[in-house]
């Protein structure tokens, strides 16, 4: 069965696992609960469990699109200043070298330079949301980097090249944040983040796929774009998910508020 594609919010650092005393709601702040609930249902709500996941995180950039092709990647604790127990979290899913090979081949066929890396660990854009979505760590996963130039059109085209994976039982996930300005929190973020989110969601869910791609590629022309993303690495995984979504219907399937930010997630197909 053909899998959809997603752009998901991955939260902030280890936000869903801050309180080890509560295994069901390990975060003490309820503002994260709606996002946690969304991620909890991500796989469970699919009509068929994916055979593997290809995930693009906003926390890995490389000169060329690079696949992590290790058999059992370590975790990369690339967050700072959190409680000690958050640096002992585990998510021990198997890697997916075969999927990494297939993804690299599809990108190469589309004219993209590609590279491989079997040593880099999965960053928190991978293991934090996947620990919520796949707590059994029983779906193989391959990570794909962003390209360092952060060219929106190139990332959409890369997504299109990867689209055949969906018919092979692979779930393609872009992991980032639809709003990512760490310097602004609280009431001053509410109005501009809401206006940005409304404009972004209108572009992402445009019923015309060609126009949708053009509008999202021109994200920096939307209201409050650079307020929402002083640097756009957390938005670029959306481009890959959108490209892989092709002509399928796009919906906003999550919206919540954290730290005064309006944050959305999207599904294609």
XYZ file of C-alpha atoms in Angstrom:
269
model
C 0.000 0.000 0.000
C 1.283 3.454 -0.898
C 2.467 5.397 2.124
C 1.781 9.104 2.701
C 4.533 11.588 3.506
C 4.715 13.850 6.550
C 6.294 17.018 7.799
C 6.324 16.754 11.573
C 7.349 19.060 14.414
C 10.040 17.383 16.489
C 9.720 19.611 19.524
C 12.535 21.271 21.428
C 15.490 19.176 22.539
C 14.269 16.178 24.562
C 11.017 17.988 25.397
C 8.825 14.869 25.602
C 11.137 13.102 28.064
C 11.934 15.663 30.726
C 10.330 13.925 33.712
C 11.464 10.308 34.115
C 8.997 9.765 36.978
C 5.969 9.730 34.648
C 6.291 7.126 31.866
C 3.024 8.150 30.181
C 3.421 11.926 30.353
C 7.143 12.333 30.953
C 7.054 16.043 30.248
C 5.942 18.193 33.150
C 4.660 21.004 30.949
C 1.290 20.215 29.309
C 1.970 22.568 26.402
C 3.885 19.708 24.751
C 1.096 17.141 25.171
C -0.823 17.889 21.934
C 2.367 17.516 19.904
C 3.236 14.344 21.781
C -0.249 12.950 21.097
C 0.119 13.762 17.398
C 3.423 11.930 17.172
C 2.043 9.014 19.182
C -0.631 8.489 16.538
C 1.613 9.062 13.519
C 2.265 5.377 12.759
C -0.700 3.938 14.621
C -3.157 5.835 12.411
C -1.715 4.603 9.092
C -3.742 1.989 7.167
C -0.604 -0.147 6.894
C 2.552 -0.179 8.981
C 5.535 1.001 6.902
C 8.333 -1.453 6.212
C 10.891 1.324 6.751
C 11.194 5.081 7.334
C 13.283 7.595 5.407
C 13.664 10.675 7.591
C 15.092 14.094 6.755
C 16.000 16.138 9.837
C 16.627 19.846 10.132
C 19.706 19.004 12.198
C 21.884 17.486 9.477
C 23.303 19.498 6.596
C 25.941 18.327 4.106
C 27.431 19.615 0.876
C 25.525 16.928 -1.062
C 22.461 14.913 -0.104
C 23.934 12.275 2.180
C 22.418 9.016 3.401
C 23.231 7.441 6.742
C 23.747 3.827 5.699
C 24.867 2.255 8.960
C 23.238 -0.922 10.244
C 22.796 0.309 13.824
C 23.487 4.035 14.216
C 24.272 5.500 17.621
C 22.367 8.493 18.971
C 23.778 12.000 18.664
C 22.787 14.043 21.713
C 22.996 17.392 19.949
C 21.143 19.420 22.563
C 22.572 21.268 25.516
C 21.694 22.205 29.086
C 19.028 19.569 29.747
C 18.749 17.173 32.732
C 21.361 14.389 32.867
C 18.855 11.589 32.274
C 18.017 13.025 28.846
C 21.534 12.070 27.716
C 20.897 8.422 28.483
C 17.745 8.062 26.378
C 17.717 5.129 23.967
C 15.988 4.448 20.651
C 17.628 1.346 19.264
C 15.864 0.838 15.948
C 17.858 -0.848 13.200
C 19.314 1.186 10.387
C 18.187 0.552 6.828
C 21.257 0.296 4.578
C 19.216 -1.135 1.727
C 16.827 1.793 1.849
C 19.787 4.186 2.004
C 21.181 2.558 -1.153
C 17.826 2.857 -2.906
C 17.368 6.510 -1.882
C 20.871 7.408 -3.053
C 20.244 5.663 -6.377
C 16.976 7.530 -6.950
C 18.633 10.854 -6.189
C 21.540 10.050 -8.489
C 19.141 9.108 -11.287
C 17.565 12.557 -10.892
C 20.964 14.199 -11.313
C 21.814 14.905 -7.679
C 25.280 14.372 -6.271
C 25.042 12.057 -3.266
C 27.266 10.857 -0.452
C 27.183 8.234 2.284
C 27.974 8.243 5.975
C 27.863 5.160 8.189
C 29.387 6.812 11.269
C 27.147 9.776 12.102
C 24.595 9.139 14.848
C 20.912 9.906 14.590
C 20.370 13.469 15.826
C 17.522 14.516 18.087
C 15.418 15.441 15.058
C 15.310 11.684 14.492
C 15.297 9.868 17.800
C 13.171 12.242 19.890
C 10.045 12.206 17.647
C 10.586 8.578 16.628
C 10.862 7.500 20.271
C 7.313 8.853 20.618
C 5.986 7.589 17.281
C 7.708 4.179 17.295
C 8.347 3.388 20.966
C 9.163 -0.226 20.169
C 12.006 0.919 17.901
C 10.971 -1.852 15.513
C 10.850 -0.074 12.139
C 14.161 0.269 10.265
C 15.147 3.851 9.538
C 17.538 5.604 7.179
C 18.340 9.290 7.612
C 18.902 11.672 4.725
C 20.667 14.999 5.142
C 19.606 18.370 3.905
C 21.809 19.969 1.283
C 23.771 22.790 2.848
C 22.649 25.410 0.316
C 19.062 25.013 1.606
C 17.702 25.620 -1.889
C 13.927 25.086 -1.604
C 13.408 24.062 -5.239
C 16.245 21.546 -5.075
C 14.808 19.959 -1.946
C 11.357 19.739 -3.526
C 12.936 18.112 -6.591
C 14.804 15.681 -4.342
C 11.516 14.754 -2.732
C 9.999 14.096 -6.136
C 12.927 11.814 -6.966
C 12.316 9.854 -3.771
C 8.561 9.477 -4.320
C 8.769 5.903 -5.728
C 9.757 4.738 -2.249
C 6.197 5.367 -1.117
C 4.938 2.531 -3.339
C 7.603 0.309 -1.779
C 6.178 0.645 1.726
C 8.511 3.428 2.865
C 7.226 6.307 4.973
C 9.003 9.556 4.088
C 9.164 11.990 7.007
C 10.473 15.534 7.133
C 11.326 16.427 10.735
C 11.689 20.076 11.688
C 9.534 22.887 13.056
C 7.140 25.061 11.074
C 8.164 27.945 13.360
C 11.731 28.113 14.654
C 12.916 31.367 16.174
C 14.531 30.566 19.511
C 15.111 34.216 20.291
C 11.408 35.068 20.540
C 9.012 33.462 23.003
C 5.796 34.314 24.800
C 3.208 36.986 23.904
C 5.419 38.777 21.368
C 5.505 35.604 19.249
C 1.768 34.900 19.201
C 0.508 37.288 16.521
C 3.333 36.999 13.967
C 3.627 33.230 14.377
C -0.123 32.832 13.865
C -0.106 34.974 10.714
C 2.920 33.104 9.392
C 1.300 29.759 10.118
C -1.914 30.734 8.350
C 0.020 31.813 5.253
C 2.277 28.745 5.264
C -0.654 26.364 5.725
C -2.560 28.013 2.875
C 0.441 27.502 0.607
C 1.096 23.913 1.699
C -2.533 22.870 1.288
C -3.057 24.576 -2.081
C -5.181 22.144 -4.110
C -3.081 22.697 -7.240
C 0.158 20.694 -6.761
C 2.238 22.810 -9.144
C 1.102 26.055 -7.548
C 1.602 24.516 -4.090
C 5.243 23.772 -4.856
C 5.858 27.270 -6.200
C 4.211 28.934 -3.196
C 6.103 26.879 -0.647
C 9.423 27.291 -2.478
C 8.817 31.040 -2.175
C 8.326 30.701 1.585
C 10.439 33.788 2.268
C 7.804 35.950 0.555
C 5.116 34.939 3.057
C 4.165 37.251 5.950
C 6.655 37.180 8.847
C 8.783 34.574 7.064
C 12.140 35.616 8.492
C 10.623 36.224 11.896
C 9.488 32.587 11.829
C 12.774 31.308 10.403
C 15.844 33.527 10.857
C 17.575 30.544 9.224
C 15.430 28.045 7.346
C 17.029 24.680 8.118
C 14.023 23.601 10.224
C 11.648 24.389 7.347
C 13.559 22.621 4.551
C 12.452 19.082 5.527
C 8.965 20.268 4.548
C 10.216 20.760 0.987
C 11.314 17.135 0.718
C 8.037 15.833 2.156
C 6.042 18.068 -0.189
C 8.032 16.978 -3.232
C 7.598 13.316 -2.352
C 3.891 13.962 -1.834
C 3.522 14.701 -5.541
C -0.033 15.417 -6.640
C -1.633 13.968 -3.514
C -3.955 15.983 -1.323
C -2.140 17.959 1.366
C -3.654 18.666 4.763
C -2.589 20.354 7.969
C -3.041 17.465 10.393
C -1.570 19.084 13.504
C -1.591 22.529 15.045
C -0.589 23.437 18.578
C 0.966 26.280 20.540
C 4.273 26.065 22.393
C 6.158 28.989 23.931
C 3.813 31.384 22.136
C 4.565 29.790 18.768
C 1.887 28.347 16.505
C 3.328 25.083 15.180
C 1.845 22.874 12.449
C 2.400 19.475 10.896
C 1.373 18.379 7.393
C 0.412 15.173 5.618
C 0.554 14.480 1.891
C -1.570 11.563 0.683
